[in-house]
Amino acid sequence: MLNVLELEQRQKRYSQRKKVPLYLLVVLVLLLFIVGVIIFTAMSDETKPAAQLDGAKELQSTQTSTEDTMLENSTLSSASRSSVSSDISSDHVAKRMRLEPSMDFIQDLDETDLEYYFEEPEEKVVSVPRVTQKPTQAPQSQQRRSDISSIVPSRERVVAQKPAQQQPQREYRAPAQHTMSIERENDMRDILDVIKRFKRNKNPALSLFVAKRYYAIGEYQQAYNYALATNELDSSIEDSWLIFAKSLYHLDQKDVAIRTLKSYLDQTSSIKAKIAIEQMQNGSLR
Amino acid sequence: MRALRSREISQLVAKRLMQIKNLFESSKDAFLDIVDADNYVQIDRVAIVYRSLIEAIQKPLKMILLYGKPGTGKSMMLGRIYKDLHKKQKIVLYQTPIVDESEFFRSLARDIYNYTLKEDINFTRFNELSKSHDSELVPVVMLDEAQMYSTTLMEKIRLISDTRKIKFIIALHKTEREDIIAKEHFQTRIWEAQQLHNASAGELKIYIQKKLMRASCFDVANMFNDKNIRLIHSLSDGNYRDTNKLLFTLFSIASWYEEHQPTKISYTEFSSKVIEMAAIETGFIDA
């Protein structure tokens, strides 16, 4: 006798049982996927430090070659040179790492675009040791400078740079202290980059930065120009007044500088301005 | 749009079904597992075997072997040959093996030579009788389930066939043992061997639909789609006997649904569920 209801139940059980391999397959695939992801993650974690180590080694080798060059050019005594060389070849070299940003892209910039901001086109800033030297200037620059010379006489351009003779000593100390130093070789490139940005957005903070950088490297004429530009954009910035006046001071316009600061002091009672006036008056301003 | 068409078809079928008392009862009867030459379904591959056997009977062959797995249609084939030839020539079909030797020869004497005396007829006596009867058309004896005959009797059958007084068509299940029998007893004899195979899915569809159409169950015949056929074929392995059993049970279940829960059965196609239920009932699925 056909028992259809019981058959229905048996068929239901059979249908569920039939799907078990499918479920198992799905679970297996999921497990394999998870295991694969875990293995992949683990492998990528292993390869990452190795890659970093390779990068570090490359950097070290580059640094070593750079340092070798620097050492060759330096005026170290033979004794100190041999000690540095032995130090470089030692394991300490691996731990010493110095990062230097590459600003090569700035070289591609068209400098003629920056003429407006320089107001002294084609003027070339040369980094030299602290040795007094008259810079060679293009005729056009001289024309400009003669205009300014009514206020400020021609000056020696000095770039703040540590003497080359001191460099090997500093290089030598670094491995012992395991410190990392970041050195900017060319401030001018930074300045050019900021000038380009300032040209785009006329941000007084940028022109102030340029003014300060020029002031720091002894380019007082440019520092004066950018301090003035900053002041025109925003006269409430104290530093623009200070850089402006200090630049004037260094351009042998001490009286004008003090007068400018006093007029600013009348409006703001700035302590920094007071100090600067005092330093100018007693000749201690640097 | 497709859903609407499907619904319309469903309604038409349901309307048609209302005119018939129980659609699946008559379908069920078409798949009763009985050997009836009238129910013989001609399928391409089977038709080739049939023609080969008919031609072999016309040739001066002493013995013909028909073999295949159980349920491939050997008995049905023999029945069909008997039906087609019995009016033209002397042909005898033993569907049930006659294991007793004396009874076997007495039956042969009676059916071929109309010898009705109730004496014991042994092999020698039968040979004497056959020599005394000459006819233009050699009588044909078809032995179904020949694997049931003893080795001794099979050897005597071979000797009788050597006299060329009687042609034998022997139907065997194809198993290892039967192959040995064939080799031992008939290897050196002139004969022709024909093999019957299980049906392919396509052949099974034709088989099912032809059977249903013969029983005038056209609506039910249309309910079998390719998916149903593939499932039935996978369950029965294309075996005609198993297919008959499966479909008989399938229609029994469908018939029960029609009587008790008609909403649970579709009249446009058979669900896999019902086919699997039939397979569970017939033992093709262990559930």
GROMACS .gro file of N, CA, C and O in nm, chain B residues 141-187:
model
  188
  427VAL      N    1   1.351  -2.200  -3.287
  427VAL     CA    2   1.318  -2.213  -3.144
  427VAL      C    3   1.389  -2.100  -3.069
  427VAL      O    4   1.511  -2.085  -3.080
  428MET      N    5   1.312  -2.022  -2.996
  428MET     CA    6   1.370  -1.909  -2.919
  428MET      C    7   1.365  -1.942  -2.770
  428MET      O    8   1.256  -1.969  -2.716
  429LEU      N    9   1.480  -1.942  -2.709
  429LEU     CA   10   1.490  -1.976  -2.566
  429LEU      C   11   1.528  -1.850  -2.486
  429LEU      O   12   1.639  -1.799  -2.499
  430ASP      N   13   1.431  -1.801  -2.411
  430ASP     CA   14   1.460  -1.685  -2.325
  430ASP      C   15   1.521  -1.733  -2.194
  430ASP      O   16   1.497  -1.848  -2.153
  431GLU      N   17   1.593  -1.652  -2.131
  431GLU     CA   18   1.661  -1.684  -2.004
  431GLU      C   19   1.742  -1.812  -2.017
  431GLU      O   20   1.736  -1.902  -1.931
  432ALA      N   21   1.819  -1.821  -2.122
  432ALA     CA   22   1.891  -1.946  -2.151
  432ALA      C   23   1.999  -1.978  -2.050
  432ALA      O   24   2.046  -2.090  -2.044
  433GLN      N   25   2.037  -1.881  -1.971
  433GLN     CA   26   2.137  -1.907  -1.868
  433GLN      C   27   2.086  -2.005  -1.761
  433GLN      O   28   2.164  -2.058  -1.683
  434MET      N   29   1.953  -2.026  -1.762
  434MET     CA   30   1.894  -2.118  -1.664
  434MET      C   31   1.911  -2.264  -1.706
  434MET      O   32   1.895  -2.355  -1.623
  435TYR      N   33   1.940  -2.288  -1.831
  435TYR     CA   34   1.954  -2.428  -1.877
  435TYR      C   35   2.087  -2.484  -1.828
  435TYR      O   36   2.188  -2.413  -1.821
  436SER      N   37   2.086  -2.617  -1.805
  436SER     CA   38   2.209  -2.681  -1.756
  436SER      C   39   2.311  -2.690  -1.869
  436SER      O   40   2.276  -2.683  -1.988
  437THR      N   41   2.432  -2.710  -1.830
  437THR     CA   42   2.541  -2.718  -1.929
  437THR      C   43   2.520  -2.838  -2.021
  437THR      O   44   2.541  -2.830  -2.143
  438THR      N   45   2.475  -2.947  -1.967
  438THR     CA   46   2.452  -3.068  -2.045
  438THR      C   47   2.344  -3.044  -2.150
  438THR      O   48   2.360  -3.080  -2.268
  439LEU      N   49   2.236  -2.983  -2.104
  439LEU     CA   50   2.126  -2.957  -2.197
  439LEU      C   51   2.170  -2.858  -2.304
  439LEU      O   52   2.135  -2.874  -2.423
  440MET      N   53   2.249  -2.761  -2.265
  440MET     CA   54   2.298  -2.665  -2.364
  440MET      C   55   2.386  -2.733  -2.469
  440MET      O   56   2.382  -2.699  -2.587
  441GLU      N   57   2.462  -2.828  -2.425
  441GLU     CA   58   2.547  -2.902  -2.520
  441GLU      C   59   2.461  -2.981  -2.618
  441GLU      O   60   2.490  -2.986  -2.739
  442LYS      N   61   2.352  -3.040  -2.567
  442LYS     CA   62   2.263  -3.117  -2.655
  442LYS      C   63   2.191  -3.023  -2.753
  442LYS      O   64   2.168  -3.059  -2.869
  443ILE      N   65   2.157  -2.903  -2.704
  443ILE     CA   66   2.093  -2.804  -2.793
  443ILE      C   67   2.190  -2.767  -2.906
  443ILE      O   68   2.150  -2.755  -3.022
  444ARG      N   69   2.317  -2.755  -2.869
  444ARG     CA   70   2.419  -2.724  -2.971
  444ARG      C   71   2.426  -2.837  -3.075
  444ARG      O   72   2.432  -2.812  -3.197
  445LEU      N   73   2.420  -2.960  -3.029
  445LEU     CA   74   2.428  -3.075  -3.121
  445LEU      C   75   2.306  -3.080  -3.214
  445LEU      O   76   2.318  -3.113  -3.333
  446ILE      N   77   2.191  -3.046  -3.156
  446ILE     CA   78   2.069  -3.044  -3.239
  446ILE      C   79   2.083  -2.937  -3.348
  446ILE      O   80   2.047  -2.959  -3.464
  447SER      N   81   2.137  -2.821  -3.308
  447SER     CA   82   2.152  -2.714  -3.406
  447SER      C   83   2.252  -2.752  -3.516
  447SER      O   84   2.240  -2.707  -3.630
  448ASP      N   85   2.346  -2.841  -3.481
  448ASP     CA   86   2.444  -2.887  -3.581
  448ASP      C   87   2.378  -2.967  -3.693
  448ASP      O   88   2.430  -2.973  -3.805
  449THR      N   89   2.266  -3.032  -3.662
  449THR     CA   90   2.196  -3.111  -3.765
  449THR      C   91   2.126  -3.019  -3.865
  449THR      O   92   2.077  -3.066  -3.967
  450ARG      N   93   2.117  -2.887  -3.834
  450ARG     CA   94   2.053  -2.785  -3.919
  450ARG      C   95   1.904  -2.814  -3.939
  450ARG      O   96   1.843  -2.766  -4.034
  451LYS      N   97   1.848  -2.894  -3.848
  451LYS     CA   98   1.705  -2.921  -3.855
  451LYS      C   99   1.625  -2.815  -3.779
  451LYS      O  100   1.506  -2.798  -3.803
  452ILE      N  101   1.692  -2.752  -3.683
  452ILE     CA  102   1.626  -2.648  -3.601
  452ILE      C  103   1.726  -2.532  -3.582
  452ILE      O  104   1.844  -2.555  -3.559
  453LYS      N  105   1.672  -2.408  -3.594
  453LYS     CA  106   1.753  -2.290  -3.560
  453LYS      C  107   1.717  -2.248  -3.418
  453LYS      O  108   1.599  -2.249  -3.382
  454PHE      N  109   1.817  -2.210  -3.345
  454PHE     CA  110   1.793  -2.164  -3.208
  454PHE      C  111   1.832  -2.015  -3.194
  454PHE      O  112   1.938  -1.974  -3.241
  455ILE      N  113   1.742  -1.944  -3.131
  455ILE     CA  114   1.778  -1.807  -3.086
  455ILE      C  115   1.782  -1.812  -2.934
  455ILE      O  116   1.680  -1.842  -2.871
  456ILE      N  117   1.898  -1.783  -2.882
  456ILE     CA  118   1.918  -1.796  -2.737
  456ILE      C  119   1.938  -1.657  -2.676
  456ILE      O  120   2.027  -1.583  -2.718
  457ALA      N  121   1.853  -1.625  -2.583
  457ALA     CA  122   1.864  -1.494  -2.515
  457ALA      C  123   1.929  -1.514  -2.378
  457ALA      O  124   1.883  -1.598  -2.300
  458LEU      N  125   2.035  -1.440  -2.354
  458LEU     CA  126   2.112  -1.454  -2.229
  458LEU      C  127   2.127  -1.318  -2.162
  458LEU      O  128   2.135  -1.215  -2.230
  459HIS      N  129   2.138  -1.322  -2.031
  459HIS     CA  130   2.185  -1.201  -1.961
  459HIS      C  131   2.334  -1.192  -1.984
  459HIS      O  132   2.405  -1.292  -1.978
  460LYS      N  133   2.380  -1.075  -2.006
  460LYS     CA  134   2.524  -1.062  -2.028
  460LYS      C  135   2.594  -1.047  -1.894
  460LYS      O  136   2.600  -0.940  -1.835
  461THR      N  137   2.643  -1.159  -1.847
  461THR     CA  138   2.728  -1.155  -1.726
  461THR      C  139   2.854  -1.232  -1.758
  461THR      O  140   2.865  -1.294  -1.863
  462GLU      N  141   2.945  -1.229  -1.666
  462GLU     CA  142   3.072  -1.299  -1.689
  462GLU      C  143   3.048  -1.449  -1.711
  462GLU      O  144   3.105  -1.510  -1.800
  463ARG      N  145   2.961  -1.501  -1.627
  463ARG     CA  146   2.935  -1.645  -1.635
  463ARG      C  147   2.873  -1.681  -1.770
  463ARG      O  148   2.910  -1.781  -1.832
  464GLU      N  149   2.781  -1.602  -1.815
  464GLU     CA  150   2.714  -1.632  -1.941
  464GLU      C  151   2.808  -1.619  -2.060
  464GLU      O  152   2.795  -1.693  -2.158
  465ASP      N  153   2.902  -1.531  -2.049
  465ASP     CA  154   3.003  -1.522  -2.155
  465ASP      C  155   3.082  -1.651  -2.165
  465ASP      O  156   3.115  -1.698  -2.273
  466ILE      N  157   3.112  -1.707  -2.047
  466ILE     CA  158   3.187  -1.834  -2.045
  466ILE      C  159   3.104  -1.944  -2.112
  466ILE      O  160   3.153  -2.021  -2.194
  467ILE      N  161   2.977  -1.945  -2.076
  467ILE     CA  162   2.887  -2.045  -2.136
  467ILE      C  163   2.891  -2.031  -2.289
  467ILE      O  164   2.905  -2.128  -2.362
  468ALA      N  165   2.880  -1.909  -2.332
  468ALA     CA  166   2.878  -1.885  -2.475
  468ALA      C  167   3.009  -1.932  -2.539
  468ALA      O  168   3.008  -1.999  -2.643
  469LYS      N  169   3.117  -1.907  -2.471
  469LYS     CA  170   3.246  -1.947  -2.529
  469LYS      C  171   3.260  -2.099  -2.533
  469LYS      O  172   3.300  -2.157  -2.633
  470GLU      N  173   3.225  -2.161  -2.421
  470GLU     CA  174   3.246  -2.306  -2.411
  470GLU      C  175   3.162  -2.384  -2.511
  470GLU      O  176   3.206  -2.479  -2.571
  471HIS      N  177   3.038  -2.344  -2.525
  471HIS     CA  178   2.945  -2.428  -2.601
  471HIS      C  179   2.925  -2.384  -2.744
  471HIS      O  180   2.888  -2.464  -2.828
  472PHE      N  181   2.947  -2.258  -2.769
  472PHE     CA  182   2.906  -2.211  -2.902
  472PHE      C  183   3.018  -2.142  -2.980
  472PHE      O  184   2.995  -2.089  -3.086
  473GLN      N  185   3.137  -2.149  -2.922
  473GLN     CA  186   3.245  -2.072  -2.985
  473GLN      C  187   3.273  -2.117  -3.128
  473GLN      O  188   3.297  -2.034  -3.216
   0.00000   0.00000   0.00000
